[in-house]
Tab-separated table of C-alpha atoms in Angstrom:
chain	number	residue	atom	x	y	z
C	1	MET	CA	-5.111	17.676	4.122
C	2	LEU	CA	-3.897	17.803	0.524
C	3	ARG	CA	-0.251	17.385	1.560
C	4	LEU	CA	-1.115	14.563	3.928
C	5	ALA	CA	-3.354	12.788	1.422
C	6	THR	CA	-0.735	13.125	-1.312
C	7	ALA	CA	1.976	11.644	0.914
C	8	SER	CA	-0.334	8.735	1.814
C	9	LEU	CA	-1.133	8.165	-1.864
C	10	ALA	CA	2.559	8.160	-2.793
C	11	GLY	CA	3.410	5.722	-0.019
C	12	THR	CA	0.669	3.226	-0.845
C	13	ALA	CA	1.551	3.519	-4.539
C	14	ILE	CA	5.159	2.569	-3.799
C	15	GLU	CA	4.274	-0.364	-1.550
C	16	PHE	CA	1.640	-1.707	-3.927
C	17	TYR	CA	4.125	-1.301	-6.782
C	18	ASP	CA	6.328	-3.733	-4.878
C	19	PHE	CA	3.437	-6.155	-4.390
C	20	PHE	CA	2.055	-5.958	-7.939
C	21	VAL	CA	5.354	-6.257	-9.758
C	22	TYR	CA	5.655	-9.725	-8.248
C	23	GLY	CA	2.201	-10.675	-9.526
C	24	THR	CA	3.076	-9.608	-13.062
C	25	ALA	CA	6.368	-11.479	-12.940
C	26	ALA	CA	4.559	-14.573	-11.609
C	27	ALA	CA	2.184	-14.476	-14.566
C	28	LEU	CA	4.950	-13.995	-17.157
C	29	VAL	CA	8.280	-15.547	-16.163
C	30	LEU	CA	8.628	-16.957	-12.642
C	31	GLY	CA	7.183	-20.386	-13.464
C	32	PRO	CA	9.837	-21.425	-16.029
C	33	LEU	CA	12.682	-19.789	-14.067
C	34	PHE	CA	11.964	-21.123	-10.597
C	35	PHE	CA	9.884	-24.247	-11.306
C	36	PRO	CA	11.430	-25.591	-14.558
C	37	THR	CA	10.752	-29.243	-13.723
C	38	PHE	CA	6.993	-28.603	-13.744
C	39	SER	CA	4.730	-28.578	-16.777
C	40	PRO	CA	3.847	-25.064	-18.058
C	41	VAL	CA	0.472	-25.057	-16.284
C	42	ALA	CA	1.890	-26.554	-13.073
C	43	GLY	CA	4.728	-24.017	-13.156
C	44	THR	CA	2.238	-21.172	-13.432
C	45	LEU	CA	0.221	-22.636	-10.553
C	46	ALA	CA	3.389	-22.897	-8.441
C	47	ALA	CA	4.336	-19.282	-9.240
C	48	PHE	CA	0.827	-18.171	-8.283
C	49	GLY	CA	1.260	-20.212	-5.103
C	50	THR	CA	4.232	-18.078	-4.074
C	51	PHE	CA	2.134	-15.043	-5.077
C	52	GLY	CA	-0.580	-16.228	-2.687
C	53	VAL	CA	1.883	-16.498	0.210
C	54	GLY	CA	2.078	-12.702	0.217
C	55	PHE	CA	-1.642	-12.567	0.929
C	56	LEU	CA	-1.327	-15.107	3.746
C	57	ALA	CA	1.327	-12.879	5.338
C	58	ARG	CA	-0.750	-9.705	5.099
C	59	PRO	CA	-3.101	-10.465	8.049
C	60	LEU	CA	-0.022	-11.290	10.150
C	61	GLY	CA	1.460	-7.959	9.133
C	62	SER	CA	-1.753	-6.186	10.063
C	63	VAL	CA	-1.628	-7.810	13.513
C	64	LEU	CA	2.042	-6.958	14.040
C	65	PHE	CA	1.958	-3.392	12.746
C	66	GLY	CA	-1.602	-2.836	13.959
C	67	HIS	CA	-0.454	-3.547	17.517
C	68	PHE	CA	2.126	-0.774	17.308
C	69	GLY	CA	-0.284	1.481	15.403
C	70	ASP	CA	-2.841	1.236	18.206
C	71	ARG	CA	-0.225	1.452	20.967
C	72	ARG	CA	2.417	3.840	19.575
C	73	GLY	CA	0.760	5.732	16.745
C	74	ARG	CA	-0.082	5.478	13.068
C	75	ARG	CA	2.966	7.350	11.761
C	76	PRO	CA	5.743	4.915	12.881
C	77	VAL	CA	3.878	2.079	11.143
C	78	LEU	CA	4.191	3.836	7.782
C	79	VAL	CA	7.975	4.062	7.986
C	80	ALA	CA	8.579	0.500	9.219
C	81	SER	CA	6.231	-1.139	6.728
C	82	LEU	CA	7.739	0.770	3.798
C	83	LEU	CA	11.271	-0.255	4.771
C	84	LEU	CA	10.333	-3.938	5.067
C	85	THR	CA	8.412	-4.098	1.791
C	86	GLY	CA	11.036	-2.147	-0.166
C	87	ALA	CA	13.995	-4.205	1.068
C	88	SER	CA	12.306	-7.560	0.421
C	89	THR	CA	11.256	-6.479	-3.089
C	90	VAL	CA	14.795	-5.467	-4.060
C	91	ALA	CA	15.998	-8.808	-2.733
C	92	VAL	CA	13.546	-10.707	-4.989
C	93	GLY	CA	15.320	-9.169	-7.968
C	94	CYS	CA	18.613	-10.638	-6.735
C	95	VAL	CA	17.496	-14.259	-6.193
C	96	PRO	CA	19.304	-16.647	-8.591
C	97	SER	CA	17.131	-18.935	-10.700
C	98	TYR	CA	16.575	-22.650	-10.144
C	99	GLY	CA	19.245	-23.413	-12.719
C	100	SER	CA	21.876	-21.710	-10.535
C	101	ILE	CA	21.097	-22.775	-6.972
C	102	GLY	CA	18.429	-25.456	-7.320
C	103	VAL	CA	15.595	-25.779	-4.818
C	104	ALA	CA	16.985	-22.936	-2.701
C	105	ALA	CA	15.747	-20.498	-5.385
C	106	PRO	CA	11.993	-21.069	-4.945
C	107	LEU	CA	12.449	-21.276	-1.163
C	108	LEU	CA	14.112	-17.856	-1.100
C	109	LEU	CA	11.381	-16.530	-3.363
C	110	LEU	CA	8.780	-17.842	-0.935
C	111	LEU	CA	10.474	-16.221	2.071
C	112	LEU	CA	10.832	-12.827	0.399
C	113	ARG	CA	7.246	-12.893	-0.829
C	114	PHE	CA	6.170	-13.574	2.761
C	115	LEU	CA	8.133	-10.523	3.961
C	116	GLN	CA	6.571	-8.416	1.195
C	117	GLY	CA	3.106	-9.375	2.389
C	118	LEU	CA	4.045	-8.747	6.019
C	119	GLY	CA	5.056	-5.170	5.195
C	120	LEU	CA	2.029	-4.476	3.035
C	121	GLY	CA	-0.256	-5.789	5.775
C	122	GLY	CA	0.893	-2.903	7.957
C	123	GLU	CA	0.946	-0.281	5.211
C	124	TRP	CA	-2.754	-0.028	4.442
C	125	GLY	CA	-3.929	0.465	8.017
C	126	GLY	CA	-1.395	3.147	8.818
C	127	ALA	CA	-1.845	5.130	5.607
C	128	VAL	CA	-5.641	5.042	5.590
C	129	LEU	CA	-6.051	5.806	9.291
C	130	LEU	CA	-3.619	8.704	9.249
C	131	THR	CA	-5.656	10.285	6.444
C	132	ALA	CA	-9.123	9.331	7.731
C	133	GLU	CA	-8.446	10.548	11.254
C	134	HIS	CA	-7.240	13.949	10.021
C	135	ALA	CA	-10.178	14.425	7.635
C	136	PRO	CA	-13.429	16.283	8.487
C	137	ALA	CA	-16.360	13.885	8.874
C	138	GLY	CA	-18.332	15.296	5.943
C	139	ARG	CA	-15.428	14.754	3.518
C	140	ARG	CA	-13.788	11.719	5.075
C	141	GLY	CA	-14.711	9.535	2.129
C	142	LEU	CA	-13.059	11.885	-0.352
C	143	TRP	CA	-9.802	12.371	1.560
C	144	SER	CA	-9.564	8.700	2.535
C	145	SER	CA	-9.802	7.731	-1.117
C	146	PHE	CA	-6.321	9.116	-1.834
C	147	PRO	CA	-4.537	6.091	-0.322
C	148	GLN	CA	-7.020	3.939	-2.270
C	149	ILE	CA	-5.727	5.498	-5.518
C	150	GLY	CA	-2.257	4.264	-4.550
C	151	PRO	CA	-2.837	0.637	-5.623
C	152	ALA	CA	-3.872	1.788	-9.119
C	153	VAL	CA	-0.799	4.012	-9.400
C	154	GLY	CA	1.432	1.233	-8.091
C	155	PHE	CA	-0.049	-1.230	-10.566
C	156	LEU	CA	0.470	1.158	-13.471
C	157	LEU	CA	4.065	1.831	-12.422
C	158	ALA	CA	4.822	-1.877	-12.061
C	159	ASN	CA	3.247	-2.856	-15.343
C	160	GLY	CA	4.531	0.217	-17.151
C	161	VAL	CA	8.095	-0.800	-16.329
C	162	MET	CA	7.317	-4.403	-17.322
C	163	LEU	CA	5.697	-3.222	-20.549
C	164	ALA	CA	8.678	-1.044	-21.477
C	165	LEU	CA	11.094	-3.896	-20.848
C	166	SER	CA	8.904	-6.420	-22.656
C	167	ALA	CA	8.672	-4.136	-25.688
C	168	THR	CA	12.395	-3.331	-25.889
C	169	LEU	CA	14.048	-6.621	-24.928
C	170	THR	CA	14.040	-9.989	-26.633
C	171	ASP	CA	12.293	-12.871	-24.875
C	172	GLY	CA	15.688	-14.261	-23.903
C	173	GLN	CA	16.918	-10.971	-22.426
C	174	PHE	CA	13.649	-10.443	-20.558
C	175	ALA	CA	13.789	-13.954	-19.043
C	176	GLN	CA	17.497	-13.703	-18.229
C	177	TRP	CA	17.670	-10.307	-16.507
C	178	GLY	CA	14.981	-7.900	-17.725
C	179	TRP	CA	12.297	-9.088	-15.269
C	180	ARG	CA	14.625	-8.234	-12.371
C	181	VAL	CA	14.853	-4.506	-13.169
C	182	PRO	CA	11.400	-3.547	-11.776
C	183	PHE	CA	12.344	-5.168	-8.455
C	184	TRP	CA	15.546	-3.132	-8.243
C	185	VAL	CA	13.623	0.052	-9.044
C	186	ALA	CA	11.653	-0.580	-5.827
C	187	GLY	CA	14.699	0.480	-3.795
C	188	VAL	CA	14.720	3.966	-5.304
C	189	LEU	CA	10.963	4.287	-4.817
C	190	ALA	CA	11.201	3.213	-1.174
C	191	LEU	CA	13.763	5.944	-0.447
C	192	ALA	CA	11.483	8.501	-2.076
C	193	GLY	CA	8.559	7.272	0.035
C	194	LEU	CA	10.548	7.558	3.260
C	195	TRP	CA	11.431	11.145	2.403
C	196	LEU	CA	7.779	12.005	1.735
C	197	ARG	CA	6.628	10.481	5.019
C	198	SER	CA	9.330	11.989	7.209
C	199	SER	CA	7.337	15.190	7.833
C	200	LEU	CA	3.854	13.720	8.454
C	201	ALA	CA	2.130	14.587	11.728
C	202	GLU	CA	0.594	11.974	13.994
C	203	SER	CA	-3.161	11.398	13.846
C	204	PRO	CA	-5.055	13.806	16.151
C	205	ARG	CA	-7.610	11.090	16.891
C	206	PHE	CA	-4.857	8.788	18.163
C	207	LEU	CA	-3.460	11.565	20.399
C	208	GLU	CA	-6.918	11.997	21.987
C	209	ILE	CA	-7.057	8.366	23.165
C	210	ASP	CA	-6.339	8.216	26.899
C	211	ASP	CA	-6.636	4.474	27.444
C	212	HIS	CA	-4.818	2.466	24.782
C	213	ALA	CA	-5.595	-1.228	24.414
C	214	ARG	CA	-2.893	-3.375	26.015
C	215	VAL	CA	-3.295	-6.167	23.465
C	216	PRO	CA	-5.350	-4.764	20.557
C	217	LEU	CA	-5.734	-8.126	18.797
C	218	ALA	CA	-7.200	-9.758	21.908
C	219	GLU	CA	-9.748	-6.960	22.222
C	220	VAL	CA	-10.633	-7.176	18.516
C	221	VAL	CA	-11.143	-10.950	18.726
C	222	ARG	CA	-13.166	-10.676	21.930
C	223	GLU	CA	-15.413	-7.730	21.063
C	224	HIS	CA	-15.318	-7.302	17.281
C	225	TRP	CA	-14.890	-10.831	15.879
C	226	ARG	CA	-18.184	-10.767	13.993
C	227	LEU	CA	-17.314	-7.413	12.426
C	228	VAL	CA	-13.886	-8.702	11.338
C	229	LEU	CA	-15.409	-11.755	9.644
C	230	LEU	CA	-18.090	-9.699	7.899
C	231	THR	CA	-15.627	-7.117	6.588
C	232	ALA	CA	-13.274	-9.862	5.376
C	233	GLY	CA	-16.098	-11.636	3.575
C	234	ALA	CA	-17.429	-8.382	2.153
C	235	LEU	CA	-14.070	-7.319	0.719
C	236	SER	CA	-13.138	-10.725	-0.731
C	237	ALA	CA	-15.086	-10.042	-3.951
C	238	GLY	CA	-13.097	-6.891	-4.668
C	239	TYR	CA	-9.808	-8.734	-4.271
C	240	ALA	CA	-11.015	-11.625	-6.411
C	241	ILE	CA	-12.116	-9.298	-9.207
C	242	PHE	CA	-8.945	-7.228	-9.192
C	243	TYR	CA	-6.540	-10.159	-9.262
C	244	ALA	CA	-8.632	-12.084	-11.777
C	245	VAL	CA	-8.238	-9.105	-14.115
C	246	THR	CA	-4.659	-8.081	-13.367
C	247	THR	CA	-2.935	-11.406	-12.668
C	248	TRP	CA	-4.887	-14.480	-13.801
C	249	SER	CA	-6.120	-12.991	-17.090
C	250	LEU	CA	-2.563	-11.941	-17.957
C	251	ALA	CA	-1.349	-15.529	-17.689
C	252	TYR	CA	-4.460	-16.929	-19.385
C	253	GLY	CA	-4.281	-14.495	-22.289
C	254	THR	CA	-0.593	-15.040	-23.020
C	255	GLU	CA	-0.463	-18.825	-22.424
C	256	ARG	CA	-3.870	-20.118	-23.515
C	257	LEU	CA	-5.061	-17.540	-26.037
C	258	GLY	CA	-1.689	-16.670	-27.563
C	259	VAL	CA	-2.179	-12.909	-27.072
C	260	GLY	CA	1.086	-10.960	-26.904
C	261	ARG	CA	2.379	-9.700	-23.540
C	262	THR	CA	2.248	-6.116	-24.732
C	263	ASP	CA	-1.373	-6.317	-25.883
C	264	MET	CA	-2.499	-7.906	-22.618
C	265	LEU	CA	-0.657	-5.392	-20.469
C	266	VAL	CA	-2.046	-2.444	-22.450
C	267	CYS	CA	-5.646	-3.717	-22.131
C	268	ILE	CA	-5.333	-4.247	-18.391
C	269	MET	CA	-3.494	-0.983	-17.746
C	270	ALA	CA	-6.039	1.058	-19.703
C	271	ALA	CA	-8.849	-0.352	-17.549
C	272	VAL	CA	-6.861	0.366	-14.364
C	273	VAL	CA	-6.341	3.990	-15.465
C	274	VAL	CA	-10.101	4.499	-15.685
C	275	LYS	CA	-10.587	2.752	-12.346
C	276	GLY	CA	-8.024	4.925	-10.596
C	277	SER	CA	-9.437	8.119	-12.107
C	278	LEU	CA	-12.936	7.353	-10.825
C	279	THR	CA	-11.866	6.551	-7.253
C	280	PRO	CA	-12.330	10.112	-5.843
C	281	LEU	CA	-15.735	10.449	-7.520
C	282	MET	CA	-17.037	7.217	-6.001
C	283	ALA	CA	-15.659	8.230	-2.602
C	284	LEU	CA	-17.352	11.622	-2.868
C	285	LEU	CA	-20.647	9.880	-3.624
C	286	SER	CA	-20.188	7.838	-0.456
C	287	ASP	CA	-19.971	11.063	1.560
C	288	ARG	CA	-23.406	11.939	0.231
C	289	TYR	CA	-25.210	8.606	-0.063
C	290	GLY	CA	-23.361	6.368	2.395
C	291	ARG	CA	-20.573	3.796	2.226
C	292	ARG	CA	-22.711	0.672	2.418
C	293	THR	CA	-24.965	1.838	-0.412
C	294	LEU	CA	-22.093	2.039	-2.876
C	295	CYS	CA	-20.640	-1.268	-1.683
C	296	LEU	CA	-23.950	-3.036	-2.283
C	297	LEU	CA	-24.194	-1.445	-5.722
C	298	GLY	CA	-20.654	-2.517	-6.652
C	299	CYS	CA	-21.191	-6.104	-5.481
C	300	THR	CA	-24.417	-6.391	-7.453
C	301	ALA	CA	-22.721	-5.089	-10.603
C	302	ALA	CA	-19.849	-7.558	-10.102
C	303	ALA	CA	-22.206	-10.507	-9.770
C	304	LEU	CA	-23.904	-9.550	-13.038
C	305	TRP	CA	-20.687	-8.887	-15.000
C	306	MET	CA	-18.306	-11.760	-14.197
C	307	ILE	CA	-19.630	-14.210	-16.807
C	308	PRO	CA	-19.734	-11.564	-19.591
C	309	MET	CA	-16.183	-10.584	-18.601
C	310	VAL	CA	-14.725	-14.060	-19.155
C	311	ALA	CA	-16.641	-14.361	-22.430
C	312	LEU	CA	-15.091	-11.095	-23.666
C	313	LEU	CA	-11.643	-12.211	-22.466
C	314	ALA	CA	-11.937	-15.486	-24.391
C	315	THR	CA	-12.304	-13.615	-27.704
C	316	GLY	CA	-8.635	-12.580	-27.547
C	317	GLU	CA	-9.619	-9.281	-29.189
C	318	PRO	CA	-7.933	-6.325	-27.399
C	319	LEU	CA	-10.909	-3.958	-27.536
C	320	LEU	CA	-13.369	-6.585	-26.280
C	321	MET	CA	-10.976	-7.710	-23.544
C	322	PHE	CA	-10.578	-4.087	-22.464
C	323	LEU	CA	-14.362	-3.674	-22.216
C	324	GLY	CA	-14.583	-6.830	-20.114
C	325	PHE	CA	-11.836	-5.648	-17.764
C	326	LEU	CA	-13.307	-2.148	-17.582
C	327	GLY	CA	-16.745	-3.378	-16.492
C	328	ALA	CA	-15.172	-5.548	-13.797
C	329	LEU	CA	-12.968	-2.760	-12.443
C	330	LEU	CA	-15.849	-0.270	-12.420
C	331	ALA	CA	-17.720	-2.666	-10.142
C	332	PHE	CA	-14.547	-3.040	-8.075
C	333	VAL	CA	-13.948	0.701	-7.624
C	334	THR	CA	-17.555	1.294	-6.580
C	335	MET	CA	-16.785	-0.915	-3.571
C	336	PHE	CA	-13.152	-0.219	-2.814
C	337	ALA	CA	-13.112	3.543	-3.279
C	338	VAL	CA	-15.078	3.875	-0.047
C	339	VAL	CA	-13.436	1.288	2.248
C	340	GLY	CA	-10.686	3.708	3.316
C	341	ALA	CA	-13.376	5.652	5.175
C	342	TYR	CA	-15.831	2.822	5.827
C	343	LEU	CA	-13.603	0.393	7.733
C	344	PRO	CA	-12.158	2.968	10.178
C	345	GLU	CA	-15.681	4.203	10.922
C	346	LEU	CA	-16.791	0.665	11.787
C	347	TYR	CA	-14.146	0.089	14.478
C	348	ALA	CA	-13.626	1.773	17.840
C	349	PRO	CA	-10.618	4.168	17.778
C	350	ARG	CA	-8.562	2.294	20.412
C	351	VAL	CA	-8.364	-0.867	18.253
C	352	ARG	CA	-9.000	0.686	14.866
C	353	CYS	CA	-5.536	0.142	13.363
C	354	THR	CA	-5.649	-3.572	14.171
C	355	GLY	CA	-9.337	-4.249	13.481
C	356	ALA	CA	-9.646	-2.397	10.178
C	357	ALA	CA	-6.346	-3.759	8.832
C	358	VAL	CA	-7.038	-7.371	9.868
C	359	GLY	CA	-10.495	-7.313	8.251
C	360	TYR	CA	-9.092	-5.722	5.105
C	361	ASN	CA	-6.228	-8.163	4.725
C	362	LEU	CA	-8.230	-11.280	5.586
C	363	GLY	CA	-10.402	-10.333	2.629
C	364	GLY	CA	-7.213	-10.478	0.573
C	365	VAL	CA	-6.575	-14.066	1.673
C	366	LEU	CA	-10.108	-15.132	0.769
C	367	GLY	CA	-10.246	-13.306	-2.559
C	368	GLY	CA	-6.751	-12.393	-3.749
C	369	ALA	CA	-4.620	-15.367	-2.698
C	370	LEU	CA	-6.908	-18.076	-4.020
C	371	THR	CA	-8.336	-16.515	-7.180
C	372	PRO	CA	-5.330	-16.842	-9.565
C	373	ILE	CA	-4.789	-20.453	-8.440
C	374	VAL	CA	-8.450	-21.520	-8.589
C	375	ALA	CA	-9.066	-19.664	-11.856
C	376	THR	CA	-6.015	-21.250	-13.513
C	377	ALA	CA	-7.155	-24.723	-12.459
C	378	LEU	CA	-10.753	-24.120	-13.610
C	379	ALA	CA	-9.643	-22.703	-16.959
C	380	GLU	CA	-7.352	-25.668	-17.583
C	381	HIS	CA	-10.298	-28.075	-17.515
C	382	GLY	CA	-12.698	-25.906	-19.527
C	383	GLY	CA	-13.011	-25.004	-23.183
C	384	ARG	CA	-11.896	-21.818	-24.852
C	385	VAL	CA	-14.368	-19.805	-22.774
C	386	PRO	CA	-13.560	-20.385	-19.066
C	387	TRP	CA	-17.159	-20.399	-17.845
C	388	GLY	CA	-16.120	-22.003	-14.569
C	389	VAL	CA	-14.051	-18.930	-13.711
C	390	GLY	CA	-17.051	-16.693	-14.331
C	391	VAL	CA	-19.262	-18.834	-12.096
C	392	TYR	CA	-16.585	-18.862	-9.376
C	393	LEU	CA	-16.239	-15.058	-9.410
C	394	THR	CA	-20.023	-14.610	-9.455
C	395	GLY	CA	-20.312	-16.828	-6.388
C	396	ILE	CA	-17.740	-14.751	-4.496
C	397	ALA	CA	-19.554	-11.541	-5.444
C	398	LEU	CA	-22.852	-12.923	-4.117
C	399	CYS	CA	-21.227	-13.976	-0.832
C	400	SER	CA	-19.735	-10.504	-0.436
C	401	LEU	CA	-23.086	-8.946	-1.203
C	402	GLY	CA	-24.584	-10.871	1.709
C	403	CYS	CA	-21.804	-9.712	4.047
C	404	PHE	CA	-22.226	-6.057	3.068
C	405	ALA	CA	-25.974	-6.394	3.670
C	406	LEU	CA	-25.244	-7.412	7.284
C	407	LEU	CA	-22.870	-4.501	7.963
C	408	PRO	CA	-24.204	-1.207	9.345
C	409	GLU	CA	-24.287	2.052	7.387
C	410	THR	CA	-22.091	4.803	8.832
C	411	ARG	CA	-23.275	7.786	6.725
C	412	PRO	CA	-20.924	10.276	8.442
C	413	ALA	CA	-22.356	13.262	6.600
C	414	ARG	CA	-25.787	12.589	8.102
C	415	VAL	CA	-24.936	11.313	11.570
C	416	ALA	CA	-24.323	13.724	14.431
C	417	VAL	CA	-21.622	11.527	16.013
C	418	PRO	CA	-18.780	11.037	13.486
C	419	GLU	CA	-17.024	8.218	15.359
C	420	PRO	CA	-19.550	5.373	15.825
C	421	ALA	CA	-18.283	2.479	17.919
C	422	ALA	CA	-19.094	-0.942	16.488
C	423	GLY	CA	-19.018	-4.363	18.016
């Protein structure tokens, strides 16, 4: 289990590195380079628009790779999704700027971001299911949290490389070629991930299925549509919180508050370190007290903290900004540390790869794709303290709280049957 969980963690870390490095670049440099005819705010909005396209592609990726995951196995999905995400990320680093090839530059950026999202849409389902379906029921939350640590590791890798380049290069060097280096690094990481995953065994739960769904998506839509919508709505708050902290606040702090790139990145990364470190603990608590209980607790905390968070961000003081980000990410991890076990337990095994991944990634569209765009627009029309952003995030948290309240509790450590079928 440790070898399997470690390989899943490494793989998700690499793929989320690819996804996050684009978000950081969108907040810092992509607007002026690829949308130079726009005003600074409009350029940032356009860059965040291409960032959002990756989220729109993720549900499509979950359908595509989920089909093969439910029909052919979880393991092949991990290899194919990693190859697609890695290749498209390296290609982003090679796209010429608007000044070189004109409108073709943002169009290529849009296409490659779509392919990134397509690959990542397949990654999560395969990695989480392979771990969850190997794990004993009483410790499924703990083992399934390893892939959930991957996004934190990927974020720290992406921003660590960006931070090192930002600190050592001039603004001109960083804008000219420095921002491309993290995208090229993705190629080396993808090769390492493929090597790690080459020896993984197929999920025993998948091998036990005698009657595979012919068209998994059709069965999910027909029999589990309500569950898909509830899980998407429930998870949207987590996405909104994470990308408000890691993407929107980075642009807001550097452009509106005049905080240096290095200071902003350090504040955000420090909060992500704490979040990642606490993921196994929260998952272990879910094995004892239930998944839904922790999700409800995390949503409640998020609803209470969003307005204080934006007030602390608006101070521009590194320590206060860090405290604001930390509170938000603690609420986030209380929810998302457990979803690696929770979502697979909600769906029947024969359509689990499709159902769990589609619900997870639709939540990303609702929360992750829109939040940087909406928050940037709301902050532009507010004062120094972007109260509108706080109200917006609070509203999403309350909606997610309602969705979690309507979902069943799985409590695998207390239920005799570890594989409940949901509909």
